[in-house]
Coordinates of C-alpha atoms in Angstrom, one line a residue:
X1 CA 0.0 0.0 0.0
X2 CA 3.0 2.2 1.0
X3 CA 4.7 1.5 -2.1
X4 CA 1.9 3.3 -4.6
X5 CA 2.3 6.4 -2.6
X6 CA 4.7 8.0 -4.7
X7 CA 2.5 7.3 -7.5
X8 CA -0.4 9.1 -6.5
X9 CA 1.5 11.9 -5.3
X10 CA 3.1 12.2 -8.6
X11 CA -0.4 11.7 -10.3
X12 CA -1.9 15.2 -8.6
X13 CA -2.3 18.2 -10.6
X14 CA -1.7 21.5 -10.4
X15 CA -4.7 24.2 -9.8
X16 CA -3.4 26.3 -12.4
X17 CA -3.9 23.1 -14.8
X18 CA -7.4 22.2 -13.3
X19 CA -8.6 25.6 -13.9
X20 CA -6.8 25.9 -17.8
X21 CA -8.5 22.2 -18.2
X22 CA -12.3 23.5 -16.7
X23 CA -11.8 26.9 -19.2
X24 CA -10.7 24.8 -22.1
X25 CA -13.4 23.3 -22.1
X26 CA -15.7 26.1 -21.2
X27 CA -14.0 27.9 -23.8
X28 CA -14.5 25.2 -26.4
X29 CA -18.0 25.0 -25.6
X30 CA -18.6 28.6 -26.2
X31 CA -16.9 29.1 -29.4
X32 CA -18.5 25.8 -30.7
X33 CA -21.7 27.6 -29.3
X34 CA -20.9 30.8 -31.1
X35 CA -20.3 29.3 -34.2
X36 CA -23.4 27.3 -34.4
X37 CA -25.2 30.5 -33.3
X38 CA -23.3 32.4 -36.6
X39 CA -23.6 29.7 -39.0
X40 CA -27.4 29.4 -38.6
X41 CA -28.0 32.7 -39.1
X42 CA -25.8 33.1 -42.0
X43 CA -27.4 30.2 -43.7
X44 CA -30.7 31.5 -43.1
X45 CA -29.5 35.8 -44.0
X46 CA -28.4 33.8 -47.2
X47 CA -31.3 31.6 -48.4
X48 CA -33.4 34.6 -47.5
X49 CA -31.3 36.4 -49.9
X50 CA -31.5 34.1 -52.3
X51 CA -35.2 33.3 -52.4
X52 CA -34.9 37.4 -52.9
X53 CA -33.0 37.3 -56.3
X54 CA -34.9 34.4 -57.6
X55 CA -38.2 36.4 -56.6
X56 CA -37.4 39.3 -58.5
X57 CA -36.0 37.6 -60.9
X58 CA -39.0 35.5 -61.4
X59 CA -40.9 38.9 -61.6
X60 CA -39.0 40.1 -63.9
X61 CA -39.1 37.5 -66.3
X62 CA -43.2 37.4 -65.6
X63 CA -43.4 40.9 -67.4
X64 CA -40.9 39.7 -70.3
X65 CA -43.2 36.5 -71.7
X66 CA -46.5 38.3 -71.2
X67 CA -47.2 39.1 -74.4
X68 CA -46.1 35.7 -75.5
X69 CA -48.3 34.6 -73.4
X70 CA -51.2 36.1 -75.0
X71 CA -50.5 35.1 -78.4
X72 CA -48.8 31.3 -77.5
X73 CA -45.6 32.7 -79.0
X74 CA -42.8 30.3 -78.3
X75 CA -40.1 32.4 -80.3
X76 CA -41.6 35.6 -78.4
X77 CA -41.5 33.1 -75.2
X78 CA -37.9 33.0 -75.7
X79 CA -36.9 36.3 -76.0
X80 CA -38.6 37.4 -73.1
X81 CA -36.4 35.3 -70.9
X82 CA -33.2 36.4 -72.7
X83 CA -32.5 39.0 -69.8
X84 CA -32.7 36.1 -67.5
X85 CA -30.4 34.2 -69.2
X86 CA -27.7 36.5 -68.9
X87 CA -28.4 37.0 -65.2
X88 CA -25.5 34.9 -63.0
X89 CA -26.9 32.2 -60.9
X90 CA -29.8 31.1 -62.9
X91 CA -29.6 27.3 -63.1
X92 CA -33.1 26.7 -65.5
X93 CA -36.1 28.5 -66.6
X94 CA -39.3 27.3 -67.9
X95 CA -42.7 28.9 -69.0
X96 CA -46.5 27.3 -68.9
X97 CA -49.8 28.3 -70.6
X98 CA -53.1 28.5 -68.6
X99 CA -53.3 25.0 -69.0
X100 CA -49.5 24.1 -67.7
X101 CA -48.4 23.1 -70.9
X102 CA -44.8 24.2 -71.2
X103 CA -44.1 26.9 -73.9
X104 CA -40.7 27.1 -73.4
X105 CA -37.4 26.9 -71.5
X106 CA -33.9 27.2 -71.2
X107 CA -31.3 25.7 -69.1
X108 CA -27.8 27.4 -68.1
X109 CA -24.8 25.7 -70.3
X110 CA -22.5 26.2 -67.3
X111 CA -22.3 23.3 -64.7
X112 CA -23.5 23.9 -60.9
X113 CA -20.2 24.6 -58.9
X114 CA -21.8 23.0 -55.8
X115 CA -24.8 20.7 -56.3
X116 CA -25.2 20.4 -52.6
X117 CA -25.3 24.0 -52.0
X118 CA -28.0 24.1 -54.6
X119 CA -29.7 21.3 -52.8
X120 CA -29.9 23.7 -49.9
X121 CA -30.8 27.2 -51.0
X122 CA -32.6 26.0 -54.0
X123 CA -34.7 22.6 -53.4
X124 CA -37.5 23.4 -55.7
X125 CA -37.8 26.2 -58.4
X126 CA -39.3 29.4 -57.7
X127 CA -42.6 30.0 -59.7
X128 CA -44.7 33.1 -60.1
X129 CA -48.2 33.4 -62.0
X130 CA -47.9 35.7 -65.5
X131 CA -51.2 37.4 -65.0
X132 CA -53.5 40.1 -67.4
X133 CA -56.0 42.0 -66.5
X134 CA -56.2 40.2 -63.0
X135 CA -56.2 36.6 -64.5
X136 CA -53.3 34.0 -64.8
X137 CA -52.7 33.6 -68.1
X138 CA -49.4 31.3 -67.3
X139 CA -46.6 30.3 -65.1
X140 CA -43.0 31.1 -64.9
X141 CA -40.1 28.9 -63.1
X142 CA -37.1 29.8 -62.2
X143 CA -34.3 27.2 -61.0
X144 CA -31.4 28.9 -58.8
X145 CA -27.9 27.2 -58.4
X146 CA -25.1 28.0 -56.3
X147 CA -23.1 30.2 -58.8
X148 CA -23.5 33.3 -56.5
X149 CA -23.8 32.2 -53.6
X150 CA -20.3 30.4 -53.6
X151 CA -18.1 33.6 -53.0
X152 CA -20.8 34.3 -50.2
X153 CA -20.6 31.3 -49.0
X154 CA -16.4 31.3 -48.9
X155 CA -16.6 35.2 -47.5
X156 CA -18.8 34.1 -44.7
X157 CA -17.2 31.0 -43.9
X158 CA -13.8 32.7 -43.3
X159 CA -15.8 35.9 -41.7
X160 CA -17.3 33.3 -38.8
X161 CA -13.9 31.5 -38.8
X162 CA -12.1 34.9 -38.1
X163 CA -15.0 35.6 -35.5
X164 CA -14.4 32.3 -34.0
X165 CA -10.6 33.0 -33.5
X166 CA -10.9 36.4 -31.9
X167 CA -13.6 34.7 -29.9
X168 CA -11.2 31.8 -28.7
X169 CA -8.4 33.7 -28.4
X170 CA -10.0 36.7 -26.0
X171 CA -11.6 34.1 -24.4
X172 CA -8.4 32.0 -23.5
X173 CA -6.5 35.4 -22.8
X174 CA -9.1 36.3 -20.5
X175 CA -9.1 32.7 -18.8
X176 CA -5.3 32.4 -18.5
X177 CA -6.0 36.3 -16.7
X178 CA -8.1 34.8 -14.2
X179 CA -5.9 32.2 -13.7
X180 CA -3.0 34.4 -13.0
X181 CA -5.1 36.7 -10.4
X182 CA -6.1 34.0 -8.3
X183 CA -3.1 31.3 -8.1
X184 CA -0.9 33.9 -7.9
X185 CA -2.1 34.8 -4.4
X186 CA -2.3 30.9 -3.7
X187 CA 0.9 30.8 -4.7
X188 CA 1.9 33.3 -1.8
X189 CA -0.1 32.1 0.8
X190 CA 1.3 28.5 0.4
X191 CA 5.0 29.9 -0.1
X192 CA 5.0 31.4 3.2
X193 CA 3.5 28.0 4.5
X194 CA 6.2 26.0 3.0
X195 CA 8.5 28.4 4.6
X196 CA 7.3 28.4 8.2
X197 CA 7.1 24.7 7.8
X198 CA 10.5 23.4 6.6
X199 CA 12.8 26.3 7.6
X200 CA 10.6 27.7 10.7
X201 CA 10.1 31.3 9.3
X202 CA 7.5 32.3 12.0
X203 CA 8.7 36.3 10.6
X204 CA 7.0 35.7 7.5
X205 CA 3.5 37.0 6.5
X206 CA 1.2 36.8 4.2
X207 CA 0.7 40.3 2.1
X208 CA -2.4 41.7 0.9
X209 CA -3.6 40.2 -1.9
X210 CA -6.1 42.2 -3.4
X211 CA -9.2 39.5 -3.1
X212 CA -11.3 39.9 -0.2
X213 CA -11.8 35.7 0.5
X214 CA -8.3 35.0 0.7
X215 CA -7.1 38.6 2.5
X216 CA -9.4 37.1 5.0
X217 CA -7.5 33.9 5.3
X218 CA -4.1 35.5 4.5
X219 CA -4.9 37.8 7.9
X220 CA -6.2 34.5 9.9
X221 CA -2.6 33.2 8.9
X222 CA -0.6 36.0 9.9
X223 CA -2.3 35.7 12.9
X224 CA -1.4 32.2 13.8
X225 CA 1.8 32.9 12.6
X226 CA 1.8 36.0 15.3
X227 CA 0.8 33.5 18.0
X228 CA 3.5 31.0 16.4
X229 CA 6.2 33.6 16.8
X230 CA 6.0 34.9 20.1
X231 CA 5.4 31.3 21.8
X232 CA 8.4 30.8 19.4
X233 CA 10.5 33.6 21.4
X234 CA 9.1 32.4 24.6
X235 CA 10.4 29.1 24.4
X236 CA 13.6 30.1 22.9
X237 CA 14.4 32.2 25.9
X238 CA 13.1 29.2 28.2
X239 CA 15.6 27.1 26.3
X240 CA 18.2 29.5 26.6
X241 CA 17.7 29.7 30.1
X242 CA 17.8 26.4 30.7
X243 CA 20.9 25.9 28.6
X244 CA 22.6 28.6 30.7
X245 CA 21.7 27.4 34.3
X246 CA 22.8 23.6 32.9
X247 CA 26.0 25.3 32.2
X248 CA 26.6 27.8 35.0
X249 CA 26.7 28.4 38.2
X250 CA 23.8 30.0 40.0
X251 CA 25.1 32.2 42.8
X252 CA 28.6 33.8 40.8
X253 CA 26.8 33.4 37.4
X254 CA 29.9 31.6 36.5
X255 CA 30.5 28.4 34.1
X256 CA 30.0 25.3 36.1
X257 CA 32.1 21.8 36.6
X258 CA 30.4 20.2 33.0
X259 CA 31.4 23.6 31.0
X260 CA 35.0 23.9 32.3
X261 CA 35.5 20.4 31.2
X262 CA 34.3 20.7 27.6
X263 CA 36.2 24.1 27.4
X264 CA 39.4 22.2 28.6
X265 CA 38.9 19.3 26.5
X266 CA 38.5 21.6 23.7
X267 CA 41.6 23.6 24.4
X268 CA 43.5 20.8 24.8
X269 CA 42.7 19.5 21.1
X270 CA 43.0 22.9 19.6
X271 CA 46.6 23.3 21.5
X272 CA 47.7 19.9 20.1
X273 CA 46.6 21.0 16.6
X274 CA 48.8 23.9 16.6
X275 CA 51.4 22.8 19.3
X276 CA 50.8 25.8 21.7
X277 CA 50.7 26.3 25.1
X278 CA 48.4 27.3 27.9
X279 CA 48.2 27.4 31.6
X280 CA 45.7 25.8 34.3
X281 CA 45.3 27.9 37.1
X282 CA 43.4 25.9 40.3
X283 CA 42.4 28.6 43.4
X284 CA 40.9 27.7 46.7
X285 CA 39.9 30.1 49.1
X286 CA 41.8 29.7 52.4
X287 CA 39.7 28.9 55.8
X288 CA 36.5 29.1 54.0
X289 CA 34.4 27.0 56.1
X290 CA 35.8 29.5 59.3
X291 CA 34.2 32.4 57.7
X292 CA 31.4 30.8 56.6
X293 CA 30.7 29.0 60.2
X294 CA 31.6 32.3 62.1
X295 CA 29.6 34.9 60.0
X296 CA 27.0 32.4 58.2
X297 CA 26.2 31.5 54.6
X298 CA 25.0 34.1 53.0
X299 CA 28.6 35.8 54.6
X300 CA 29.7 32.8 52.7
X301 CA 28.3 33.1 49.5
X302 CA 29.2 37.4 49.9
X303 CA 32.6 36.2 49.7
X304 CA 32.4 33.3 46.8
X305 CA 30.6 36.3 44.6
X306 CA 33.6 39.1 45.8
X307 CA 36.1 35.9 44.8
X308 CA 34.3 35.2 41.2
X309 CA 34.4 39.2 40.7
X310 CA 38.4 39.2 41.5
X311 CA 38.8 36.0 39.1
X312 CA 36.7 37.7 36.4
X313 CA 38.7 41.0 36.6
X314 CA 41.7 39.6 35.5
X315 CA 40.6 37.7 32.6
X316 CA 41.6 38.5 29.3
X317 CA 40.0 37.6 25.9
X318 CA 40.7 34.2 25.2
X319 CA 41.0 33.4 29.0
X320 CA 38.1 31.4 30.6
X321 CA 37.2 30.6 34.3
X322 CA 34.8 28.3 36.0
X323 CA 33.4 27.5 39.7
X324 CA 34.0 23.7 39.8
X325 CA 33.4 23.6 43.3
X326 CA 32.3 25.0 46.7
X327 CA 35.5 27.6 47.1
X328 CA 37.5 25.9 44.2
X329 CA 37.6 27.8 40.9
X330 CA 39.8 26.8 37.8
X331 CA 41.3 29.4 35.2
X332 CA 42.5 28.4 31.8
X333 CA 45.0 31.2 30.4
X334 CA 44.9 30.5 26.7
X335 CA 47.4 31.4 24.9
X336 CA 50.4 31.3 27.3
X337 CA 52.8 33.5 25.3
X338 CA 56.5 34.7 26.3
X339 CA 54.6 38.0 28.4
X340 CA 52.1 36.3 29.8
X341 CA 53.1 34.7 33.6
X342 CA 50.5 32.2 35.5
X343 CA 52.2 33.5 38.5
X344 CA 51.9 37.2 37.4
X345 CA 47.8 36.4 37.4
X346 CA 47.8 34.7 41.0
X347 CA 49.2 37.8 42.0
X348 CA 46.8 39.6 40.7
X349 CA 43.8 37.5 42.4
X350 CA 46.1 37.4 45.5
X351 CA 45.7 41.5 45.6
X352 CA 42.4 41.8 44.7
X353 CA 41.0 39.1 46.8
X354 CA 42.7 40.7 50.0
X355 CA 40.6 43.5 49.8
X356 CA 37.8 44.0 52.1
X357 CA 34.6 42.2 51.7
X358 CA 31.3 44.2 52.9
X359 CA 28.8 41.1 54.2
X360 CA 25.6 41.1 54.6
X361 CA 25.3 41.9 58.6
X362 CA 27.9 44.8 58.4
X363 CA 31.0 43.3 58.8
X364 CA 34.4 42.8 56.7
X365 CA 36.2 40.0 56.1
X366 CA 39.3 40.0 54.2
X367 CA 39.7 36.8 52.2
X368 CA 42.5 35.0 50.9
X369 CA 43.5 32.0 47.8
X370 CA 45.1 29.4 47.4
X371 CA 46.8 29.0 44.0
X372 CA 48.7 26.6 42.0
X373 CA 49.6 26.7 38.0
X374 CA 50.0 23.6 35.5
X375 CA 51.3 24.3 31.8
X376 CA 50.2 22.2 28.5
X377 CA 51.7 20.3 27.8
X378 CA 54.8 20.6 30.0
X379 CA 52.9 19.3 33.4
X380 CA 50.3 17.2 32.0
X381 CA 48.9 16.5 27.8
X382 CA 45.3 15.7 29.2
X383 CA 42.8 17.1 31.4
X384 CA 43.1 14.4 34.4
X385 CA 47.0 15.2 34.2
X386 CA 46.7 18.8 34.1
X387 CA 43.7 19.1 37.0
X388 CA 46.0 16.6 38.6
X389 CA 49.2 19.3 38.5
X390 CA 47.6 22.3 39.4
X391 CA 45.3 20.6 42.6
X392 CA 49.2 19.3 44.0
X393 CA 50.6 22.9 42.9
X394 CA 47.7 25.1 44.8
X395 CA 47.9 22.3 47.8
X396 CA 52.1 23.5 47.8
X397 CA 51.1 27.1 47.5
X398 CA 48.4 26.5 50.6
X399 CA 50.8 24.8 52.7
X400 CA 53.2 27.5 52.0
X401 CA 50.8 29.9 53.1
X402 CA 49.7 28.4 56.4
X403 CA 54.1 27.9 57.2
X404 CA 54.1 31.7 56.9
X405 CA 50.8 32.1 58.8

């Protein structure tokens, strides 16, 4: 069932070719229509016409064998119809006494062009009575054939054919118009659809279109997508959020354990791809669970914030810190160049973390670190080596400090 999927989704169509299809054929119908409609009344303008010239021709030839009617002239007979004869579409004419006896006739030396065409216009001769004095004294016919009527014929069959054209052609311009104004818009409306859903473009709308149906659905779109967007933004920051507390440290808004070691294994790599150096600096604050039993924790966590502010301060650009620990921090000075001196730095701390801490209750308390340095790849070429270096190098600087104490 699956596998004819493909083929039915290949077998839709368009609704630009469903709507060319449907006027196709509502063009064809109408310019068939039309052309019925114009070749019914041509035939019947032109048998009209005809039935015209053979009636005045009929007439005409009534008042030329009158006389020979009178006297049963055949001779005279004959050259009463002589102006008939010479008259272009006349196929036959014949003359009758009172009685119907034929007196004469004549028929046209030149062959019908279109017998059928005759058989149309002219199925039966036209006859009028040859009267004197108010009484019929005979009877003249007058067969037509299709001698004249041929070029009217040809004229109006290339007149209704040119009719029919223009016809077909405005009509089909006019379709493929209508076409244009509304798939157009479709088209729109479903390009911003296809655009929300494959690339998430919640920023796109739907402009106005011009057609009051589908400016109506265009603004019921844009105001989804609205809704769309702004629970897009909300759970964007959520997930921001949520990415940052994952990653830092909620009281020093500091990078936490997990971050420090994807930055380090990172470091590492890049370091070994381009065989620099960098240092590891580990710092522990000194009797911090003193101060934190003596003045209480949020004394405590006073003096982890005043500690992350020092260890911030002398950061530079490519430098990056972390808390990985209650009072334990780690710095990794990247790149370790000829000026730059890990013990220089935990100087630097050293100084700035002696300075007086306000705490919360009023008090000061001047704090001070522990810290010990590791270089890649000199002390250690992975992180367990490294973290393993600095801890035993910050432990020798804390010792150090509590022989001096």
């Amino acid at each position: 069932m699956t596998g004819n999927a493909p083929e039915r989704i290949g077998a839709r169509t368009t609704l630009q070719k469903l709507l060319s299809r449907f006027h196709f054929g509502i063009t064809l119908f109408a310019v068939a229509l039309s052309g019925l409609t114009i070749l019914l009344a041509g035939v019947s303008a032109l048998r009209g016409y005809a039935d015209r010239n053979m009636e005045l021709a009929a007439q005409l030839g009534a008042y030329g064998v009158e006389p020979a009617l009178v006297f049963n002239d055949p001779q005279a007979a004959r050259e009463g119809l002589e102006p008939l004869t010479r008259i272009p579409g006349i196929a036959r004419l014949r003359v009758l006494n009172d009685v119907g006896q034929p007196l004469t006739q004549w028929t046209s030396p030149v062959a019908d062009p279109a017998p059928l065409l005759t058989r149309i216009f002219f199925p039966r001769p036209f006859a009028v009575a040859v009267k004197r004095n108010g009484s019929a004294i005979g009877t003249i016919e007058v067969w037509g054939d299709s001698s004249t009527l041929i070029d009217y014929v040809r004229i109006g069959l290339l007149a209704g054919l040119g009719c029919l054209l223009i016809t077909a052609f405005g009509t089909i311009f006019l379709a493929r118009r209508f076409e244009y104004e509304l798939v157009k818009p479709l088209n729109e409306i479903a390009t911003v659809a296809h655009d929300v859903r494959l690339h998430r473009r919640f920023d796109k709308r739907v402009q106005p279109l011009g057609i009051a149906e589908l400016d109506r659905l265009g603004g019921d779109i844009n105001a989804l997508l609205d809704e769309l967007q702004g629970w897009q933004g909300t759970m964007e920051s959520e997930r921001a959020m949520l990415a940052h507390r994952a990653s830092h440290d909620t009281l020093t808004a500091m990078p936490n354990r997990d971050s420090f070691d994807e930055q380090l294994a990172r470091r590492i790599a890049a370091a070994e791809t381009r065989g620099a150096r960098f240092a590891l600096l580990f710092i522990d604050a000194d009797n911090f669970k003193a101060a934190n039993d003596s003045f209480g924790h949020a004394a405590g966590d006073a003096v982890l914030v005043a500690l992350s502010g020092c260890i911030k301060d002398t950061l530079r650009k490519g430098d990056f810190a972390a808390r990985i620990g209650g009072d334990e921090f780690v710095v990794i000075v990247d790149p370790l160049d000829t000026e730059t001196v890990p013990d220089d730095l935990a100087k630097s701390i050293r100084a700035c973390v002696a300075q007086p801490v306000l705490l919360p209750g009023g008090e000061t308390y001047r704090a001070s670190v522990s810290v010990g340095a590791a270089v890649y790849p000199d002390d250690g070429s992975d992180a367990t080596a490294l973290l393993t270096a600095a801890d035993a190098a910050m432990y020798a600087d804390k010792l150090s400090n509590r022989s001096r104490v």
